[in-house]
Structures are given as C-alpha cells and as structure tokens.
Amino acid sequence: MKFINIPIVAVVLSMMIISAVTAGCGDSSGWTVTDSFARAEKLRINDYVTQYMFACQDISDDNNFRLSDKKYLLDSALAINKKLLMLQPTKGYHVATKFGLLFFYQEYDSALTVLNESKRLQQYLSHVEYPGYPDILRLHVEACKAELDSNYTERNRLLEGIVSKLEPVVKKADERNIFREIKGLDIFSFYESHLYIDYIFYMSKIDPEKAQMVFDQFMERYPDQTELILFIKQRLELSLTWPTVL
C-alpha cells in the first residue's frame, strides 16, 4: 500500500472538510433547524472519515500511515449521509459526499452511476470546482478503475484526455491575471486555482518531468502565491485513488 506523509494529508484533509461543510450552506444567519442539524451530521461524517484515514498508522514510522481496513467507519459515514439525503434531497453537497465515500470504498462503478445520474451533483461540482469539472472527475474515476485492474495503458490514455481538456482552459486562466492580483487563501475562491492544481496533478501521473517544469514556471511567474504553491506540492504527494470530493 502507498504510504502518505501525515502533515501533507492533514492539510489536504482540512481543506476538503472546510469545503464540504461550507460550500453548500451559505450564510449561517439564514439557517433553519434542519440546516443546523445537517451541518452537525456532516461534521460527524468528517470525523468518521478522519478516523478511518488515521486508523492504521505504521508503527515503524510515526510520520507515515496507510489506509485502514476498518471500513465500518466508512459504513457509519455512509449511513449518516443516506439520512441526510432523505432529509435534504436537493442539496448537492450531500450527493457529493455519497460520491466521495463510494470513491473511497473503491466502488468505482457505483460512484460513476451517482455522478452520471445526478444533475444536482454535476451542478454542484461545476460550481464549487470549475465549469466542466464533472467530465474531468468522470475520467478520473475511469482511470482509477483501470489502475485497479493494472491496465496502465488505459489509465494513461484517460489521464492524457484529462490533461488535453485542461490545457487550453489553463492558458485562458492565465489571461485573467488573477494570480498577480489575488493573494493568500482568497485565491481558492477562484476556479482558476483548482484548474492549475488539477492540471499539474494529472500531468504528474503520466509525465512527471513535464509536470515539474510547468510547476516551476508557475512558481517563477507567481512567487507570491505561497498558499497555492504549497497546496499543489501537497496534492502531488497523493495517489490517483485519493478522494478529491468528500
């Protein structure tokens, strides 16, 4: 199993949790009792997922851990999510959580079914990530299926498809010049940051040298984007099968 550095995962996980809990909720001043209950239950889901990820720490090295076989933690998270979907069936972020948990299970066919059949999920992902992201995620899941079957030719073909889709969009993103104008964590509010993260990540899985060159050029052009640069570095440490939506 792939070992992953704990500090890297902690930062990535914290950003995933913040996004999952807040993206669909809006201004808390307008919350109903149901919204507040759903938010509390969402935090319970995140707690189970965190426990799952840290449940099997490698005793030979305190700085590393491997994904746990304690799937009952994910079962508990999925049960809570099922209840939330019944309570708030129109909330896209509950569907996104279901997708993310199925992805974590490596139940890729089921995850694809959710993605393909849920317009709410597709709209939600296009809003919180970037336009066209559902198509990228679909190729990602299919690439994970191919990797699970040790079909690396198909895996790489799918990843090359992702890179080719993102490349012209990334070039247009540069034209907006936001990486010079927006600093700090505010940059993550703009979809261009997510484009760059994904573009470099997927390229790194098929052409690590080119990905490093693109990343070096980005750091040279935008040295003040320290938070985004750090996040890209952390993302590059993760495997293709690490959940990007939860």
CSV table of N, CA and C in Angstrom, one decimal, residues 114-222:
chain,number,residue,atom,x,y,z
A,114,VAL,N,-23.7,7.4,-9.6
A,114,VAL,CA,-24.1,8.6,-8.9
A,114,VAL,C,-23.8,9.8,-9.7
A,115,LEU,N,-22.5,9.9,-10.2
A,115,LEU,CA,-22.1,11.1,-10.9
A,115,LEU,C,-22.9,11.2,-12.2
A,116,ASN,N,-23.1,10.1,-13.0
A,116,ASN,CA,-23.8,10.2,-14.3
A,116,ASN,C,-25.3,10.5,-14.1
A,117,GLU,N,-25.9,10.1,-13.0
A,117,GLU,CA,-27.3,10.2,-12.9
A,117,GLU,C,-27.8,11.4,-12.1
A,118,SER,N,-26.9,12.0,-11.4
A,118,SER,CA,-27.3,13.1,-10.5
A,118,SER,C,-27.0,14.5,-11.2
A,119,LYS,N,-28.0,15.2,-11.7
A,119,LYS,CA,-27.8,16.5,-12.2
A,119,LYS,C,-27.4,17.5,-11.1
A,120,ARG,N,-27.9,17.2,-9.9
A,120,ARG,CA,-27.6,18.1,-8.7
A,120,ARG,C,-26.1,18.0,-8.4
A,121,LEU,N,-25.6,16.8,-8.5
A,121,LEU,CA,-24.1,16.6,-8.2
A,121,LEU,C,-23.3,17.3,-9.3
A,122,GLN,N,-23.7,17.2,-10.5
A,122,GLN,CA,-23.0,17.8,-11.6
A,122,GLN,C,-23.0,19.3,-11.5
A,123,GLN,N,-24.1,19.9,-11.2
A,123,GLN,CA,-24.3,21.3,-11.0
A,123,GLN,C,-23.4,21.8,-9.8
A,124,TYR,N,-23.5,21.0,-8.7
A,124,TYR,CA,-22.7,21.4,-7.5
A,124,TYR,C,-21.2,21.4,-7.8
A,125,LEU,N,-20.7,20.3,-8.4
A,125,LEU,CA,-19.3,20.2,-8.7
A,125,LEU,C,-18.8,21.3,-9.7
A,126,SER,N,-19.7,21.6,-10.7
A,126,SER,CA,-19.3,22.7,-11.6
A,126,SER,C,-19.2,24.1,-10.9
A,127,HIS,N,-20.0,24.2,-9.8
A,127,HIS,CA,-20.0,25.5,-9.1
A,127,HIS,C,-18.8,25.6,-8.1
A,128,VAL,N,-18.6,24.5,-7.3
A,128,VAL,CA,-17.5,24.6,-6.3
A,128,VAL,C,-16.1,24.3,-6.8
A,129,GLU,N,-16.0,23.7,-8.0
A,129,GLU,CA,-14.7,23.4,-8.6
A,129,GLU,C,-14.5,24.3,-9.8
A,130,TYR,N,-14.9,23.9,-10.9
A,130,TYR,CA,-14.9,24.8,-12.1
A,130,TYR,C,-15.8,24.2,-13.2
A,131,PRO,N,-16.2,25.0,-14.1
A,131,PRO,CA,-17.1,24.5,-15.2
A,131,PRO,C,-16.4,23.3,-16.0
A,132,GLY,N,-17.2,22.3,-16.1
A,132,GLY,CA,-16.7,21.1,-16.8
A,132,GLY,C,-16.0,20.1,-15.9
A,133,TYR,N,-15.9,20.4,-14.6
A,133,TYR,CA,-15.3,19.5,-13.7
A,133,TYR,C,-15.9,18.1,-13.6
A,134,PRO,N,-17.2,18.0,-13.7
A,134,PRO,CA,-17.8,16.6,-13.7
A,134,PRO,C,-17.2,15.7,-14.8
A,135,ASP,N,-16.9,16.2,-16.0
A,135,ASP,CA,-16.3,15.4,-17.0
A,135,ASP,C,-14.9,15.0,-16.6
A,136,ILE,N,-14.2,15.9,-16.0
A,136,ILE,CA,-12.8,15.6,-15.5
A,136,ILE,C,-12.9,14.5,-14.5
A,137,LEU,N,-13.8,14.6,-13.5
A,137,LEU,CA,-13.9,13.7,-12.5
A,137,LEU,C,-14.4,12.3,-13.0
A,138,ARG,N,-15.2,12.3,-14.0
A,138,ARG,CA,-15.6,11.0,-14.6
A,138,ARG,C,-14.4,10.3,-15.2
A,139,LEU,N,-13.6,11.0,-15.9
A,139,LEU,CA,-12.3,10.4,-16.5
A,139,LEU,C,-11.4,9.9,-15.3
A,140,HIS,N,-11.4,10.7,-14.3
A,140,HIS,CA,-10.6,10.3,-13.1
A,140,HIS,C,-11.0,9.0,-12.5
A,141,VAL,N,-12.3,8.8,-12.3
A,141,VAL,CA,-12.8,7.6,-11.8
A,141,VAL,C,-12.5,6.4,-12.7
A,142,GLU,N,-12.7,6.6,-14.0
A,142,GLU,CA,-12.4,5.6,-15.0
A,142,GLU,C,-11.0,5.2,-15.0
A,143,ALA,N,-10.1,6.2,-14.8
A,143,ALA,CA,-8.7,5.9,-14.7
A,143,ALA,C,-8.3,5.1,-13.5
A,144,CYS,N,-9.0,5.4,-12.4
A,144,CYS,CA,-8.8,4.6,-11.1
A,144,CYS,C,-9.2,3.2,-11.3
A,145,LYS,N,-10.3,3.0,-12.1
A,145,LYS,CA,-10.8,1.6,-12.4
A,145,LYS,C,-9.7,0.9,-13.2
A,146,ALA,N,-9.2,1.6,-14.2
A,146,ALA,CA,-8.1,0.9,-15.0
A,146,ALA,C,-6.9,0.6,-14.2
A,147,GLU,N,-6.5,1.5,-13.2
A,147,GLU,CA,-5.4,1.3,-12.4
A,147,GLU,C,-5.6,0.1,-11.5
A,148,LEU,N,-6.8,0.0,-11.0
A,148,LEU,CA,-7.2,-1.1,-10.1
A,148,LEU,C,-7.0,-2.5,-10.8
A,149,ASP,N,-7.3,-2.4,-12.1
A,149,ASP,CA,-7.2,-3.6,-13.0
A,149,ASP,C,-5.8,-3.8,-13.6
A,150,SER,N,-4.8,-2.9,-13.1
A,150,SER,CA,-3.5,-2.9,-13.6
A,150,SER,C,-3.4,-2.7,-15.1
A,151,ASN,N,-4.4,-2.0,-15.7
A,151,ASN,CA,-4.4,-1.6,-17.1
A,151,ASN,C,-3.8,-0.2,-17.2
A,152,TYR,N,-2.5,-0.1,-17.2
A,152,TYR,CA,-1.9,1.2,-17.2
A,152,TYR,C,-1.9,1.9,-18.5
A,153,THR,N,-2.1,1.2,-19.6
A,153,THR,CA,-2.2,1.8,-20.9
A,153,THR,C,-3.5,2.6,-21.0
A,154,GLU,N,-4.6,2.0,-20.5
A,154,GLU,CA,-5.9,2.6,-20.5
A,154,GLU,C,-5.9,3.8,-19.5
A,155,ARG,N,-5.3,3.5,-18.3
A,155,ARG,CA,-5.2,4.6,-17.3
A,155,ARG,C,-4.5,5.8,-17.9
A,156,ASN,N,-3.4,5.6,-18.5
A,156,ASN,CA,-2.6,6.8,-19.0
A,156,ASN,C,-3.4,7.5,-20.2
A,157,ARG,N,-4.1,6.7,-21.0
A,157,ARG,CA,-4.9,7.3,-22.1
A,157,ARG,C,-6.0,8.2,-21.5
A,158,LEU,N,-6.6,7.8,-20.4
A,158,LEU,CA,-7.7,8.6,-19.8
A,158,LEU,C,-7.1,9.8,-19.1
A,159,LEU,N,-5.9,9.7,-18.5
A,159,LEU,CA,-5.3,10.8,-17.9
A,159,LEU,C,-4.8,11.8,-18.9
A,160,GLU,N,-4.3,11.3,-20.0
A,160,GLU,CA,-3.9,12.2,-21.1
A,160,GLU,C,-5.1,13.0,-21.6
A,161,GLY,N,-6.3,12.3,-21.6
A,161,GLY,CA,-7.5,13.0,-22.0
A,161,GLY,C,-7.8,14.2,-21.1
A,162,ILE,N,-7.6,13.9,-19.8
A,162,ILE,CA,-7.9,15.0,-18.8
A,162,ILE,C,-6.9,16.2,-19.1
A,163,VAL,N,-5.6,15.9,-19.2
A,163,VAL,CA,-4.7,17.0,-19.4
A,163,VAL,C,-5.0,17.8,-20.7
A,164,SER,N,-5.4,17.1,-21.8
A,164,SER,CA,-5.7,17.8,-23.0
A,164,SER,C,-6.9,18.6,-22.9
A,165,LYS,N,-7.9,18.2,-22.0
A,165,LYS,CA,-9.1,19.0,-21.8
A,165,LYS,C,-8.7,20.3,-21.0
A,166,LEU,N,-7.8,20.1,-20.0
A,166,LEU,CA,-7.5,21.2,-19.1
A,166,LEU,C,-6.5,22.2,-19.7
A,167,GLU,N,-5.6,21.8,-20.6
A,167,GLU,CA,-4.5,22.6,-21.1
A,167,GLU,C,-5.0,24.0,-21.7
A,168,PRO,N,-6.0,23.9,-22.6
A,168,PRO,CA,-6.4,25.2,-23.2
A,168,PRO,C,-7.1,26.1,-22.2
A,169,VAL,N,-7.8,25.5,-21.2
A,169,VAL,CA,-8.5,26.2,-20.2
A,169,VAL,C,-7.6,26.9,-19.2
A,170,VAL,N,-6.5,26.2,-18.9
A,170,VAL,CA,-5.4,26.8,-18.0
A,170,VAL,C,-4.8,28.0,-18.7
A,171,LYS,N,-4.6,27.9,-20.0
A,171,LYS,CA,-4.0,29.0,-20.7
A,171,LYS,C,-4.9,30.2,-20.7
A,172,LYS,N,-6.2,30.0,-20.8
A,172,LYS,CA,-7.1,31.1,-20.7
A,172,LYS,C,-7.1,31.7,-19.3
A,173,ALA,N,-7.0,30.8,-18.3
A,173,ALA,CA,-7.0,31.2,-16.9
A,173,ALA,C,-5.8,32.2,-16.6
A,174,ASP,N,-4.7,32.0,-17.3
A,174,ASP,CA,-3.5,32.9,-17.1
A,174,ASP,C,-3.9,34.3,-17.6
A,175,GLU,N,-4.7,34.4,-18.7
A,175,GLU,CA,-5.0,35.6,-19.3
A,175,GLU,C,-5.8,36.5,-18.3
A,176,ARG,N,-6.5,35.9,-17.4
A,176,ARG,CA,-7.3,36.7,-16.4
A,176,ARG,C,-6.4,37.5,-15.4
A,177,ASN,N,-5.2,37.0,-15.3
A,177,ASN,CA,-4.2,37.7,-14.4
A,177,ASN,C,-4.5,37.7,-13.0
A,178,ILE,N,-5.4,36.8,-12.5
A,178,ILE,CA,-5.8,36.8,-11.1
A,178,ILE,C,-4.7,36.4,-10.2
A,179,PHE,N,-3.7,35.6,-10.7
A,179,PHE,CA,-2.6,35.1,-9.8
A,179,PHE,C,-1.7,36.2,-9.4
A,180,ARG,N,-1.7,37.3,-10.1
A,180,ARG,CA,-0.9,38.5,-9.7
A,180,ARG,C,-1.8,39.5,-8.8
A,181,GLU,N,-3.1,39.4,-9.0
A,181,GLU,CA,-3.9,40.4,-8.3
A,181,GLU,C,-4.5,39.8,-7.0
A,182,ILE,N,-4.7,38.5,-6.9
A,182,ILE,CA,-5.3,37.9,-5.7
A,182,ILE,C,-4.3,37.2,-4.9
A,183,LYS,N,-4.2,37.4,-3.6
A,183,LYS,CA,-3.1,36.8,-2.8
A,183,LYS,C,-3.8,36.0,-1.6
A,184,GLY,N,-3.0,35.2,-1.0
A,184,GLY,CA,-3.4,34.4,0.1
A,184,GLY,C,-4.4,33.4,-0.2
A,185,LEU,N,-5.2,33.0,0.9
A,185,LEU,CA,-6.2,32.0,0.8
A,185,LEU,C,-7.4,32.4,-0.1
A,186,ASP,N,-7.5,33.7,-0.4
A,186,ASP,CA,-8.6,34.2,-1.2
A,186,ASP,C,-8.5,33.6,-2.6
A,187,ILE,N,-7.3,33.2,-3.1
A,187,ILE,CA,-7.2,32.6,-4.4
A,187,ILE,C,-8.0,31.4,-4.6
A,188,PHE,N,-8.2,30.6,-3.5
A,188,PHE,CA,-9.0,29.4,-3.6
A,188,PHE,C,-10.5,29.6,-3.9
A,189,SER,N,-10.9,30.9,-3.8
A,189,SER,CA,-12.3,31.2,-4.1
A,189,SER,C,-12.5,31.3,-5.7
A,190,PHE,N,-11.4,31.3,-6.4
A,190,PHE,CA,-11.4,31.5,-7.9
A,190,PHE,C,-11.2,30.1,-8.5
A,191,TYR,N,-12.0,29.7,-9.5
A,191,TYR,CA,-11.9,28.4,-10.1
A,191,TYR,C,-10.5,28.2,-10.8
A,192,GLU,N,-9.9,29.2,-11.2
A,192,GLU,CA,-8.6,29.1,-11.8
A,192,GLU,C,-7.6,28.3,-10.9
A,193,SER,N,-7.6,28.5,-9.6
A,193,SER,CA,-6.7,27.8,-8.8
A,193,SER,C,-6.9,26.3,-8.8
A,194,HIS,N,-8.2,25.9,-8.9
A,194,HIS,CA,-8.5,24.5,-8.9
A,194,HIS,C,-8.1,23.9,-10.3
A,195,LEU,N,-8.2,24.7,-11.3
A,195,LEU,CA,-7.7,24.3,-12.6
A,195,LEU,C,-6.2,23.9,-12.6
A,196,TYR,N,-5.4,24.8,-12.1
A,196,TYR,CA,-4.0,24.6,-12.0
A,196,TYR,C,-3.6,23.4,-11.2
A,197,ILE,N,-4.3,23.3,-10.0
A,197,ILE,CA,-4.0,22.1,-9.2
A,197,ILE,C,-4.2,20.8,-9.9
A,198,ASP,N,-5.4,20.7,-10.6
A,198,ASP,CA,-5.7,19.5,-11.3
A,198,ASP,C,-4.8,19.3,-12.5
A,199,TYR,N,-4.5,20.4,-13.2
A,199,TYR,CA,-3.7,20.3,-14.4
A,199,TYR,C,-2.3,19.7,-14.1
A,200,ILE,N,-1.7,20.2,-13.1
A,200,ILE,CA,-0.3,19.8,-12.7
A,200,ILE,C,-0.4,18.4,-12.1
A,201,PHE,N,-1.4,18.1,-11.3
A,201,PHE,CA,-1.6,16.8,-10.6
A,201,PHE,C,-1.7,15.7,-11.7
A,202,TYR,N,-2.7,15.8,-12.6
A,202,TYR,CA,-2.9,14.8,-13.6
A,202,TYR,C,-1.7,14.6,-14.5
A,203,MET,N,-1.0,15.7,-14.9
A,203,MET,CA,0.2,15.6,-15.7
A,203,MET,C,1.3,14.9,-15.0
A,204,SER,N,1.4,15.1,-13.7
A,204,SER,CA,2.4,14.4,-12.9
A,204,SER,C,2.3,12.9,-12.9
A,205,LYS,N,1.1,12.4,-13.2
A,205,LYS,CA,0.9,10.9,-13.2
A,205,LYS,C,1.3,10.3,-14.5
A,206,ILE,N,1.4,11.1,-15.5
A,206,ILE,CA,1.8,10.5,-16.8
A,206,ILE,C,3.2,11.1,-17.4
A,207,ASP,N,3.5,12.3,-16.9
A,207,ASP,CA,4.8,12.9,-17.4
A,207,ASP,C,5.3,13.7,-16.3
A,208,PRO,N,6.0,13.1,-15.2
A,208,PRO,CA,6.4,13.9,-14.1
A,208,PRO,C,7.4,15.0,-14.4
A,209,GLU,N,8.3,14.8,-15.4
A,209,GLU,CA,9.3,15.8,-15.7
A,209,GLU,C,8.6,17.1,-16.3
A,210,LYS,N,7.6,16.9,-17.2
A,210,LYS,CA,6.9,18.0,-17.8
A,210,LYS,C,6.1,18.7,-16.7
A,211,ALA,N,5.4,17.9,-15.8
A,211,ALA,CA,4.7,18.5,-14.7
A,211,ALA,C,5.5,19.4,-13.8
A,212,GLN,N,6.7,18.9,-13.5
A,212,GLN,CA,7.6,19.7,-12.7
A,212,GLN,C,8.1,21.0,-13.4
A,213,MET,N,8.3,20.9,-14.7
A,213,MET,CA,8.6,22.1,-15.5
A,213,MET,C,7.5,23.1,-15.5
A,214,VAL,N,6.2,22.6,-15.7
A,214,VAL,CA,5.1,23.5,-15.6
A,214,VAL,C,4.9,24.2,-14.2
A,215,PHE,N,5.2,23.4,-13.2
A,215,PHE,CA,5.1,23.8,-11.8
A,215,PHE,C,6.1,24.9,-11.5
A,216,ASP,N,7.4,24.6,-12.0
A,216,ASP,CA,8.5,25.5,-11.8
A,216,ASP,C,8.2,26.9,-12.5
A,217,GLN,N,7.6,26.8,-13.7
A,217,GLN,CA,7.2,28.0,-14.4
A,217,GLN,C,6.2,28.8,-13.6
A,218,PHE,N,5.2,28.1,-13.1
A,218,PHE,CA,4.1,28.7,-12.3
A,218,PHE,C,4.8,29.4,-11.1
A,219,MET,N,5.6,28.8,-10.4
A,219,MET,CA,6.3,29.4,-9.2
A,219,MET,C,7.1,30.6,-9.5
A,220,GLU,N,7.8,30.5,-10.7
A,220,GLU,CA,8.6,31.6,-11.2
A,220,GLU,C,7.7,32.8,-11.5
A,221,ARG,N,6.6,32.6,-12.2
A,221,ARG,CA,5.7,33.7,-12.6
A,221,ARG,C,5.0,34.3,-11.4
A,222,TYR,N,4.6,33.4,-10.4
A,222,TYR,CA,3.7,33.9,-9.3
A,222,TYR,C,4.3,33.5,-8.0
